[in-house]
């Protein structure tokens, strides 16, 4: 099979920009918060006790930030069938945090491809794509943004 031209690869990458899939919702549960905090050996009372969390200014029991991984891996579809290259590798994740996730929140996760480009390096052609997941609670507050960079070689 023949590799596509640079122009065809660039057109494919440009076509990826925009929303991916449908928004999905998930409930922030006390059990999930507890398990995540314990597995991290994070015994801060804000992850276990509502009164302690409220005494520190939170709306309720606060989720440790890695709970976003759970929602990312269980709530988003992330597949691409690249017409070039042989392997897709993870580059990096970047996080921005705005509002904490608390017990009872209903989080809506939306995913979009926000950047895609073709580069050339010492070993040839390299596709770079950046996806963005936004986590918004039922109050319409942006809780977090997760940006993931992938490379296709």
Coordinates of C-alpha atoms in Angstrom, one line a residue:
X1 CA 0.0 0.0 0.0
X2 CA 1.2 3.5 -0.9
X3 CA 1.5 6.3 1.7
X4 CA -0.6 9.3 0.9
X5 CA 1.0 12.6 -0.2
X6 CA 1.7 15.4 2.3
X7 CA -1.2 17.3 0.9
X8 CA -3.6 14.4 1.5
X9 CA -2.2 13.9 5.1
X10 CA -2.6 17.7 5.8
X11 CA -6.2 17.6 4.5
X12 CA -7.0 14.6 6.6
X13 CA -5.6 16.2 9.7
X14 CA -7.5 19.5 9.0
X15 CA -10.7 17.4 8.7
X16 CA -10.3 16.2 12.3
X17 CA -10.7 19.7 13.8
X18 CA -14.0 20.0 15.6
X19 CA -16.3 18.1 18.0
X20 CA -15.7 14.4 18.5
X21 CA -18.7 12.3 19.5
X22 CA -21.6 13.3 21.7
X23 CA -21.3 14.9 25.1
X24 CA -21.6 12.3 27.9
X25 CA -22.6 12.7 31.5
X26 CA -21.5 11.0 34.7
X27 CA -22.3 11.3 38.3
X28 CA -19.6 12.1 40.9
X29 CA -20.0 9.5 43.5
X30 CA -18.7 9.4 47.1
X31 CA -17.4 5.8 46.7
X32 CA -15.4 6.8 43.6
X33 CA -13.9 9.8 45.5
X34 CA -13.1 7.6 48.5
X35 CA -11.4 4.9 46.4
X36 CA -9.4 7.4 44.4
X37 CA -8.2 9.3 47.6
X38 CA -7.3 6.0 49.3
X39 CA -5.4 4.7 46.3
X40 CA -3.4 7.9 46.3
X41 CA -2.8 7.7 50.1
X42 CA -4.5 11.1 50.2
X43 CA -6.2 11.2 53.6
X44 CA -7.2 14.9 53.5
X45 CA -10.7 15.0 55.2
X46 CA -12.2 17.0 52.3
X47 CA -12.2 13.7 50.4
X48 CA -14.2 11.9 53.1
X49 CA -16.1 14.2 55.3
X50 CA -18.7 16.8 54.1
X51 CA -18.4 18.9 57.2
X52 CA -14.6 19.1 56.8
X53 CA -15.0 20.1 53.1
X54 CA -17.6 22.7 53.8
X55 CA -15.5 24.1 56.7
X56 CA -12.8 24.8 54.0
X57 CA -15.2 26.5 51.7
X58 CA -16.2 23.7 49.3
X59 CA -19.8 22.8 48.3
X60 CA -19.3 19.2 49.5
X61 CA -16.9 16.3 49.5
X62 CA -14.2 17.0 47.0
X63 CA -12.9 14.6 44.3
X64 CA -9.1 14.3 44.0
X65 CA -8.1 15.6 40.5
X66 CA -7.0 12.2 39.1
X67 CA -10.7 11.2 39.1
X68 CA -10.8 13.0 35.8
X69 CA -8.8 10.0 34.4
X70 CA -11.7 7.8 35.3
X71 CA -14.2 10.0 33.5
X72 CA -11.8 10.4 30.5
X73 CA -11.3 6.6 30.1
X74 CA -14.9 5.6 30.7
X75 CA -16.8 8.5 29.2
X76 CA -15.0 9.4 26.0
X77 CA -14.5 7.7 22.7
X78 CA -11.1 8.4 21.2
X79 CA -10.3 6.6 18.0
X80 CA -8.7 7.7 14.7
X81 CA -8.0 5.7 11.7
X82 CA -5.0 7.6 10.3
X83 CA -4.3 7.0 6.6
X84 CA -0.5 7.3 7.2
X85 CA 2.2 6.1 9.5
X86 CA 2.4 2.9 11.5
X87 CA 2.1 3.9 15.2
X88 CA 0.3 6.5 17.4
X89 CA 2.1 7.5 20.5
X90 CA 1.0 9.6 23.5
X91 CA 2.9 12.9 23.8
X92 CA 1.5 14.6 26.8
X93 CA -1.5 15.7 28.9
X94 CA -2.1 19.2 30.1
X95 CA -4.6 20.1 32.7
X96 CA -6.3 23.2 33.8
X97 CA -8.5 23.2 36.9
X98 CA -11.2 25.7 37.6
X99 CA -13.9 24.3 40.0
X100 CA -13.6 21.2 42.1
X101 CA -15.8 18.2 41.4
X102 CA -17.9 17.3 44.4
X103 CA -20.2 14.5 45.4
X104 CA -23.5 14.7 43.6
X105 CA -22.2 16.8 40.7
X106 CA -23.3 15.6 37.2
X107 CA -20.3 16.2 35.0
X108 CA -20.8 16.6 31.2
X109 CA -17.7 15.7 29.2
X110 CA -17.3 17.1 25.7
X111 CA -14.4 16.3 23.4
X112 CA -13.1 18.2 20.4
X113 CA -10.0 18.1 18.3
X114 CA -8.5 21.5 18.6
X115 CA -5.3 21.3 16.7
X116 CA -3.8 19.0 14.0
X117 CA -0.7 19.5 11.9
X118 CA 1.9 17.7 9.8
X119 CA 5.5 18.1 10.6
X120 CA 8.7 16.7 9.2
X121 CA 11.7 15.5 11.2
X122 CA 14.8 13.4 10.9
X123 CA 12.9 10.2 10.6
X124 CA 10.2 11.5 8.2
X125 CA 6.6 12.6 8.5
X126 CA 4.9 13.2 11.8
X127 CA 1.3 14.0 12.4
X128 CA 0.4 15.8 15.7
X129 CA -3.1 16.1 17.0
X130 CA -4.4 17.8 20.2
X131 CA -7.7 16.9 21.7
X132 CA -9.5 18.8 24.4
X133 CA -11.9 17.5 26.9
X134 CA -14.0 19.9 28.9
X135 CA -15.6 18.9 32.2
X136 CA -18.6 21.0 33.1
X137 CA -20.9 20.5 36.2
X138 CA -24.7 20.7 36.3
X139 CA -24.4 24.4 37.4
X140 CA -22.7 25.2 34.0
X141 CA -19.3 25.8 35.7
X142 CA -16.2 24.7 33.9
X143 CA -14.4 22.3 36.3
X144 CA -11.4 21.3 34.2
X145 CA -9.9 21.0 30.8
X146 CA -7.7 18.1 29.7
X147 CA -5.6 18.5 26.5
X148 CA -4.0 15.4 25.1
X149 CA -1.3 15.5 22.4
X150 CA -0.8 12.4 20.2
X151 CA 1.8 11.8 17.5
X152 CA 1.4 9.6 14.4
X153 CA 4.6 8.4 12.9

